[in-house]
Short mmCIF file of C-alpha atoms and ligand atoms in Angstrom, two decimals:
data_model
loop_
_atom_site.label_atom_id
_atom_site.label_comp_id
_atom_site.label_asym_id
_atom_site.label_seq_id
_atom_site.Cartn_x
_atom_site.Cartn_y
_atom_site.Cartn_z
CA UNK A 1 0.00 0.00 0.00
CA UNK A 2 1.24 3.55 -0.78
CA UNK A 3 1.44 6.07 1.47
CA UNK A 4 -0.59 9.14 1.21
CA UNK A 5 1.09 12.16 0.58
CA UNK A 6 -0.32 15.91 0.43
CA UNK A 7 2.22 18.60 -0.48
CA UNK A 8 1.05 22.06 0.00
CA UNK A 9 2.52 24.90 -2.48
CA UNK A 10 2.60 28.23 -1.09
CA UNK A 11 3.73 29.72 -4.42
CA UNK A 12 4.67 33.27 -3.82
CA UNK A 13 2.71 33.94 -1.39
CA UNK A 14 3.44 36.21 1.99
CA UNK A 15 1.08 35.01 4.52
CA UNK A 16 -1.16 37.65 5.93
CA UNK A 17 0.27 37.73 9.35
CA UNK A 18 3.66 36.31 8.93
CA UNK A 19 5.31 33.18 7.71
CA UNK A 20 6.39 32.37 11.53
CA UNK A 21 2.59 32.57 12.70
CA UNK A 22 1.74 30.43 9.34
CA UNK A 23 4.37 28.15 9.92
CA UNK A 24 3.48 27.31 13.72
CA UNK A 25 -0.48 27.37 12.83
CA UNK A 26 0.42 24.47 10.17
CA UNK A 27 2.19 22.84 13.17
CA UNK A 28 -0.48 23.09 15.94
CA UNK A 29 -3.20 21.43 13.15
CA UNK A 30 -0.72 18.70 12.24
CA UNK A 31 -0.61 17.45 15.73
CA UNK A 32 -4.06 17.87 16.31
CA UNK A 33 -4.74 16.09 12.74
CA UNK A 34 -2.32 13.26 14.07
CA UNK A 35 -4.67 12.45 16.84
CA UNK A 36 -7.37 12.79 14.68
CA UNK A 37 -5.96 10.15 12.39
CA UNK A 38 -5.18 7.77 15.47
CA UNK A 39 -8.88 8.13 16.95
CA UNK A 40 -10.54 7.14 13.13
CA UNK A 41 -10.34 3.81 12.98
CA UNK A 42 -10.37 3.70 9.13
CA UNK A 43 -7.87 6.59 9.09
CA UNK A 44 -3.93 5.76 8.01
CA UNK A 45 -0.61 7.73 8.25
CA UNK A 46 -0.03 10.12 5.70
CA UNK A 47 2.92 12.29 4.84
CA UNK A 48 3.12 15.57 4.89
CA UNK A 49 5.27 18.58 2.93
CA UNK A 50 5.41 22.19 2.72
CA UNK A 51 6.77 24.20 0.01
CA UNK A 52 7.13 27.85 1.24
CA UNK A 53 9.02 30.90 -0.49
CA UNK A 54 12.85 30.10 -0.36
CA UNK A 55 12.79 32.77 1.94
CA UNK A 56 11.32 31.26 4.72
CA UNK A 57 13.01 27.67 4.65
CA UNK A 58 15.35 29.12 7.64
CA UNK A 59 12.28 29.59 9.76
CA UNK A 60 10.48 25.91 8.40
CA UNK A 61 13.55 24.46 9.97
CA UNK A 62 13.22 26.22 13.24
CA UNK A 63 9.48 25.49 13.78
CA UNK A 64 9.22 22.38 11.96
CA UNK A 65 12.35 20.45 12.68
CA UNK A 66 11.26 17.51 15.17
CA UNK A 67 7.66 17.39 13.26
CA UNK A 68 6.48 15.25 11.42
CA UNK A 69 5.41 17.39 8.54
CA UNK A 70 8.67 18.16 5.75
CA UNK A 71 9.27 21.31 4.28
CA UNK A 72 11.28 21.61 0.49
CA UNK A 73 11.39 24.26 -2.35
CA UNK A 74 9.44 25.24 -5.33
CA UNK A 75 12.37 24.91 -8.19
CA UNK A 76 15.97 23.83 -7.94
CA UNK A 77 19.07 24.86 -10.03
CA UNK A 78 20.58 21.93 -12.92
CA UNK A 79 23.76 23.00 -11.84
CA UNK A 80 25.81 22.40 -8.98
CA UNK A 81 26.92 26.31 -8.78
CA UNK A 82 28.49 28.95 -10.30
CA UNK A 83 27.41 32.14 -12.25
CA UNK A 84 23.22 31.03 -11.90
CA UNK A 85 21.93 34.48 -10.56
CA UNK A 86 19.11 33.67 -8.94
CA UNK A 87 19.22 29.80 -8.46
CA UNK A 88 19.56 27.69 -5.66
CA UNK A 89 21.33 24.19 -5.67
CA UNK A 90 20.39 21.22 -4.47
CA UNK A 91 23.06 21.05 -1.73
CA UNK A 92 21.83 24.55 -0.71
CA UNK A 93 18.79 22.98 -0.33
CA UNK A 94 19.59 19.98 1.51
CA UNK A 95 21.56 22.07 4.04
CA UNK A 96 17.70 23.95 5.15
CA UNK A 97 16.79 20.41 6.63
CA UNK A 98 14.34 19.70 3.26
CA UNK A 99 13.17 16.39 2.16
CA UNK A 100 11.72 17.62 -0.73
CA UNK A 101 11.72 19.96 -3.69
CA UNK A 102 9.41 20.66 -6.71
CA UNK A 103 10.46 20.08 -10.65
CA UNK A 104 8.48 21.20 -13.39
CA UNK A 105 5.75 23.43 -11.82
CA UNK A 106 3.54 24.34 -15.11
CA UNK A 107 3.82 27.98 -13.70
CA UNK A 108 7.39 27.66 -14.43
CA UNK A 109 7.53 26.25 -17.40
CA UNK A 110 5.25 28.81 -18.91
CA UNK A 111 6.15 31.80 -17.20
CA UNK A 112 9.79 31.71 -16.95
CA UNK A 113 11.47 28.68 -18.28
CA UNK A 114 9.55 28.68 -21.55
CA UNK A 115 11.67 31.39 -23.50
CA UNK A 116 11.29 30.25 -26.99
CA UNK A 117 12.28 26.74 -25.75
CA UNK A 118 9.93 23.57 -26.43
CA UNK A 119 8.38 21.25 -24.34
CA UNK A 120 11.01 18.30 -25.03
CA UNK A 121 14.12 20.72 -24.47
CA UNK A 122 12.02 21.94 -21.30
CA UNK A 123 11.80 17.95 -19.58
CA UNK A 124 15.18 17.81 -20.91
CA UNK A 125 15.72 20.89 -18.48
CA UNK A 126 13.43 19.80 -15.79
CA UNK A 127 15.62 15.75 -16.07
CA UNK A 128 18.77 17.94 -15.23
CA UNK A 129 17.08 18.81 -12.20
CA UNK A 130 15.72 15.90 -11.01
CA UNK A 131 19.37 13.92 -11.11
CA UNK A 132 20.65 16.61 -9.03
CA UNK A 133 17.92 16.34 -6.58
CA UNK A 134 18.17 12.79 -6.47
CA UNK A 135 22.36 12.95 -5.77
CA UNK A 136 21.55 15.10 -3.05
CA UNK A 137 19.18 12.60 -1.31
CA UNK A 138 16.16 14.86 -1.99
CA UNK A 139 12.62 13.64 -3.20
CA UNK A 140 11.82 15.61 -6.60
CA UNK A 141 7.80 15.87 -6.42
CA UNK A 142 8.05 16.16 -10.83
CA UNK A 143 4.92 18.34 -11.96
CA UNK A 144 3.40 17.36 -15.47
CA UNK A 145 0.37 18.43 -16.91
CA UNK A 146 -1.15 19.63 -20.02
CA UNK A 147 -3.11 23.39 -20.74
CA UNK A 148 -6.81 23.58 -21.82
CA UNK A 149 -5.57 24.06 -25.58
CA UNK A 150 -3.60 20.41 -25.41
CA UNK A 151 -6.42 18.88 -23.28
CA UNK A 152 -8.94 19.74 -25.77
CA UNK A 153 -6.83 18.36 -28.50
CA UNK A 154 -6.46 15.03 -26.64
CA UNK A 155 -2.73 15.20 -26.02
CA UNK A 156 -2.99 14.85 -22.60
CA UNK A 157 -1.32 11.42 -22.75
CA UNK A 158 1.02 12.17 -25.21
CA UNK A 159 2.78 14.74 -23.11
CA UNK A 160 3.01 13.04 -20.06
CA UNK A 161 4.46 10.30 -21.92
CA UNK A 162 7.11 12.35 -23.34
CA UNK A 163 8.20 13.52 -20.03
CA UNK A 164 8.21 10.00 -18.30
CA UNK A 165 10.30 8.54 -21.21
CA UNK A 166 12.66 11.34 -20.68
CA UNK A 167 13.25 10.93 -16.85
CA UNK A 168 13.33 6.82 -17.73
CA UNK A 169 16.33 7.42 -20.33
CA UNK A 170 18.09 9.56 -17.81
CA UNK A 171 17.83 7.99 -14.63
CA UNK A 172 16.61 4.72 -15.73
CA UNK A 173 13.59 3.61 -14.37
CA UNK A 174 14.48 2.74 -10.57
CA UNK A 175 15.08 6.10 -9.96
CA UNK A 176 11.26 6.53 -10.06
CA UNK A 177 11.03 4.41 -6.60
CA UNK A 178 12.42 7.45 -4.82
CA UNK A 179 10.34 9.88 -6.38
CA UNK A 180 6.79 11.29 -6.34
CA UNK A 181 5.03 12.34 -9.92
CA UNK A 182 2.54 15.01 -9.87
CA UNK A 183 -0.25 15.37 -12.19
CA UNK A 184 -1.42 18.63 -12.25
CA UNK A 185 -3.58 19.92 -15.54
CA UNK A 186 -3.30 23.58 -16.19
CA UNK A 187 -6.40 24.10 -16.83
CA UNK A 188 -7.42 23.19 -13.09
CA UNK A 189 -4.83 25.06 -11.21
CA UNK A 190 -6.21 28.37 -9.58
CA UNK A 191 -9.64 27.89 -11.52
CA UNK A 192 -11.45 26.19 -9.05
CA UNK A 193 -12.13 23.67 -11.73
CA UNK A 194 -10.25 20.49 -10.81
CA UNK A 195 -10.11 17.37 -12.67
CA UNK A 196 -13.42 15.05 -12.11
CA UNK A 197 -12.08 12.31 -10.21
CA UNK A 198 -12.78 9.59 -13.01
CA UNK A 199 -10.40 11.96 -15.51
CA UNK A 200 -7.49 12.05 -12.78
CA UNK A 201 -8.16 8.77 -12.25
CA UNK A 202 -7.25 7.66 -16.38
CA UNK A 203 -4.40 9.79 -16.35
CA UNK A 204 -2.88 8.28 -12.94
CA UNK A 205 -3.38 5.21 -14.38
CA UNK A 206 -1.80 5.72 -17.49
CA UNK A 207 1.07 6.99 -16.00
CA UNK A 208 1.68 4.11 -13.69
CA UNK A 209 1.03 1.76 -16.79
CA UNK A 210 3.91 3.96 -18.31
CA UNK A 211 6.22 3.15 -15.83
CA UNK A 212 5.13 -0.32 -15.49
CA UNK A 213 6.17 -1.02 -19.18
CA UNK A 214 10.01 -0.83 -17.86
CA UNK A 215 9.55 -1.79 -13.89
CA UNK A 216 6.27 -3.42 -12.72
CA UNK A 217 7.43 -3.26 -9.08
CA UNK A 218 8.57 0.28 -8.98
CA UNK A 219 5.66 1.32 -10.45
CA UNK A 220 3.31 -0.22 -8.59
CA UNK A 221 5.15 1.35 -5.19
CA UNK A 222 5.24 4.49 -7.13
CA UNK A 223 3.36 7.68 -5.30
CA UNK A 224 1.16 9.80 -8.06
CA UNK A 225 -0.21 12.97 -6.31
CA UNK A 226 -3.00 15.01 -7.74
CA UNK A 227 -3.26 19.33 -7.77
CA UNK A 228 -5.24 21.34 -9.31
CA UNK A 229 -8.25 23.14 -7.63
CA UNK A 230 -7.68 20.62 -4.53
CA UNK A 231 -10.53 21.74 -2.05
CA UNK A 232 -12.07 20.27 1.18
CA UNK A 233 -15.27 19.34 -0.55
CA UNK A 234 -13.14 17.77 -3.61
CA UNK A 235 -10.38 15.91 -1.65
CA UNK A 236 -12.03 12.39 -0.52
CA UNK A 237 -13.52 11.26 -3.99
CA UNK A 238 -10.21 12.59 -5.58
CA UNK A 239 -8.17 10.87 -3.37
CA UNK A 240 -10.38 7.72 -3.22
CA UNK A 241 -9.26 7.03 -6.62
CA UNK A 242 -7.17 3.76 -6.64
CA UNK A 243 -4.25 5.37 -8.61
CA UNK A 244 -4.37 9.17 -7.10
CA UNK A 245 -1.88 8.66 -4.12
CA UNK A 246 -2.35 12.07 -2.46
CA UNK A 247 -2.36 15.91 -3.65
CA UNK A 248 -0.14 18.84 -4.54
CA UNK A 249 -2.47 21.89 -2.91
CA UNK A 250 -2.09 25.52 -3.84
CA UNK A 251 -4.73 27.87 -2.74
CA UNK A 252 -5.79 25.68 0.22
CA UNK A 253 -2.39 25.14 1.38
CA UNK A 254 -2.64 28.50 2.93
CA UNK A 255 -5.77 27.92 4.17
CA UNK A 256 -4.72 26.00 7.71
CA UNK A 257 -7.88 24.57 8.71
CA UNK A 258 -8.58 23.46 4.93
CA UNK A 259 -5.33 22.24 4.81
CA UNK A 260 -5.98 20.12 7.17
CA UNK A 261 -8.81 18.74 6.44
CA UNK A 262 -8.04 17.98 3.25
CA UNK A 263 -4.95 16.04 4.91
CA UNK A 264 -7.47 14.27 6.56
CA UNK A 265 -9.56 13.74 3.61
CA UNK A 266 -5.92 11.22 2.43
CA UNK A 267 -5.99 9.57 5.67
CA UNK A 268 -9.31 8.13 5.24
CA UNK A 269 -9.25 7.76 1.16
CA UNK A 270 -6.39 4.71 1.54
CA UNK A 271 -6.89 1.82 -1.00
P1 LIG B 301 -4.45 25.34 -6.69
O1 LIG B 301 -4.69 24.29 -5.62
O2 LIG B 301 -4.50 26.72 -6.15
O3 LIG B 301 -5.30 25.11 -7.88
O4 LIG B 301 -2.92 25.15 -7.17
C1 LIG B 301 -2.46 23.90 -7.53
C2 LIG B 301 -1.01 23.96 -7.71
O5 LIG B 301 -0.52 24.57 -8.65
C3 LIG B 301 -0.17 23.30 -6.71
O6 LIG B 301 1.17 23.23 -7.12
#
């Protein structure tokens, strides 16, 4: 059985209060969400990550370290170091106490990595990434998903595909066991339009089938998290889907209570 897993993306956003009073309010509900999850008798463990502003990672370490919730970044450099204004390596990373780090977010590939560059040279980039997270003992969470314009030209599979078979030649397709895939369509993220859980469902599956092709058993222990419009009243039949493995949350993720819930909403949804 895989273990739940809900990553919540702050994106750049600056808490209304501060990050500190964010940070310990995400603590408090974890530990009241842990004995939540120990009084439901259904309920199982789930694992939990925050992706704040780079900014803050000093402070996640302070309040978090000890927790059980992990804390990682939104984007990490393909090099090691050197003249990258603006980047941050993976070993920078590693030394803030993270456990995890984002590749791929759709906001930016199309924002800021995009610049004239196509999608294959883009995975390309985002592969880069992903061996240096794995070198560092990080776990890349690896964002794929397709805009309205592809979805309503059916190449939804097609560029998921193209990404997988990318990481595969790479890394080769072991690498995989220590890494979590995230589908999240474009067209769902910030709408308030998420997938229905029967279309998240197909492309889970397809995915896993994907992976199966060159390593049934890494596939099958292979976590596939779902984002995109994520919400309290969405979670449990999302998550309830046998191939959706847990969520990557935006909006809600700064939302404590919702948050939490919708960690809660995983604990229950095991199959
Ligand atoms: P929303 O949950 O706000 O749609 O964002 C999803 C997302 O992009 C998480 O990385």
């Amino acid at each position: 059985m895989r273990k739940p897993l809900i990553a919540g993306n702050w994106k750049m956003n600056s808490p209304d209060e501060s990050s500190k009073v964010l940070l310990v309010n995400v603590l408090v509900h974890a530990q009241l969400l842990e004995k939540r999850i120990l009084e439901e008798k259904d309920a199982s463990d789930i694992d939990i990550a925050i992706f704040p502003p780079s900014v803050y990672l000093k402070e996640a370490q302070e309040i978090l370290t000890g927790s059980k919730i992990h804390w990682g970044t939104q984007n990490v450099s393909a090099y090691d170091e050197g003249p990258y204004t603006g980047e941050i390596s993976a070993s920078m990373i590693r030394g803030f106490g993270c456990d995890y780090v984002l590749i791929g977010h759709s906001e930016r590939r199309c924002l800021y990595e995009t610049l004239e560059l196509d999608q294959y040279v883009l995975d390309q980039i985002v592969a880069k990434k992903y061996a240096k997270a794995i070198n560092q003992g990080l776990t890349p969470i690896i964002c794929i998903g397709e805009t309205a314009e592809d979805y309503a030209a059916g190449k939804t599979e097609e560029i998921i595909a193209r990404l997988l078979d990318v990481l595969i030649e790479h890394q080769g397709p072991q690498a995989l066991a220590q890494t979590v895939l995230a589908y999240e369509p474009v067209w769902a993220i910030g709408t308030g339009q998420s997938a229905t859980p029967e279309w998240a469902q197909k492309v889970h599956s397809f995915m896993r089938e994907r992976v199966a092709k060159h390593d049934a058993a890494t596939a099958e222990s292979l976590r596939i998290i779902y984002g995109g419009s994520v919400k309290p009243e969405n979670a449990r039949e999302i998550f309830a889907q046998p191939d959706v493995d847990g969520g990557l949350i935006g909006g809600a993720s700064l939302e404590v209570e919702e948050f939490s819930e919708i960690c809660f909403s995983a604990a229950v949804s095991t199959h």
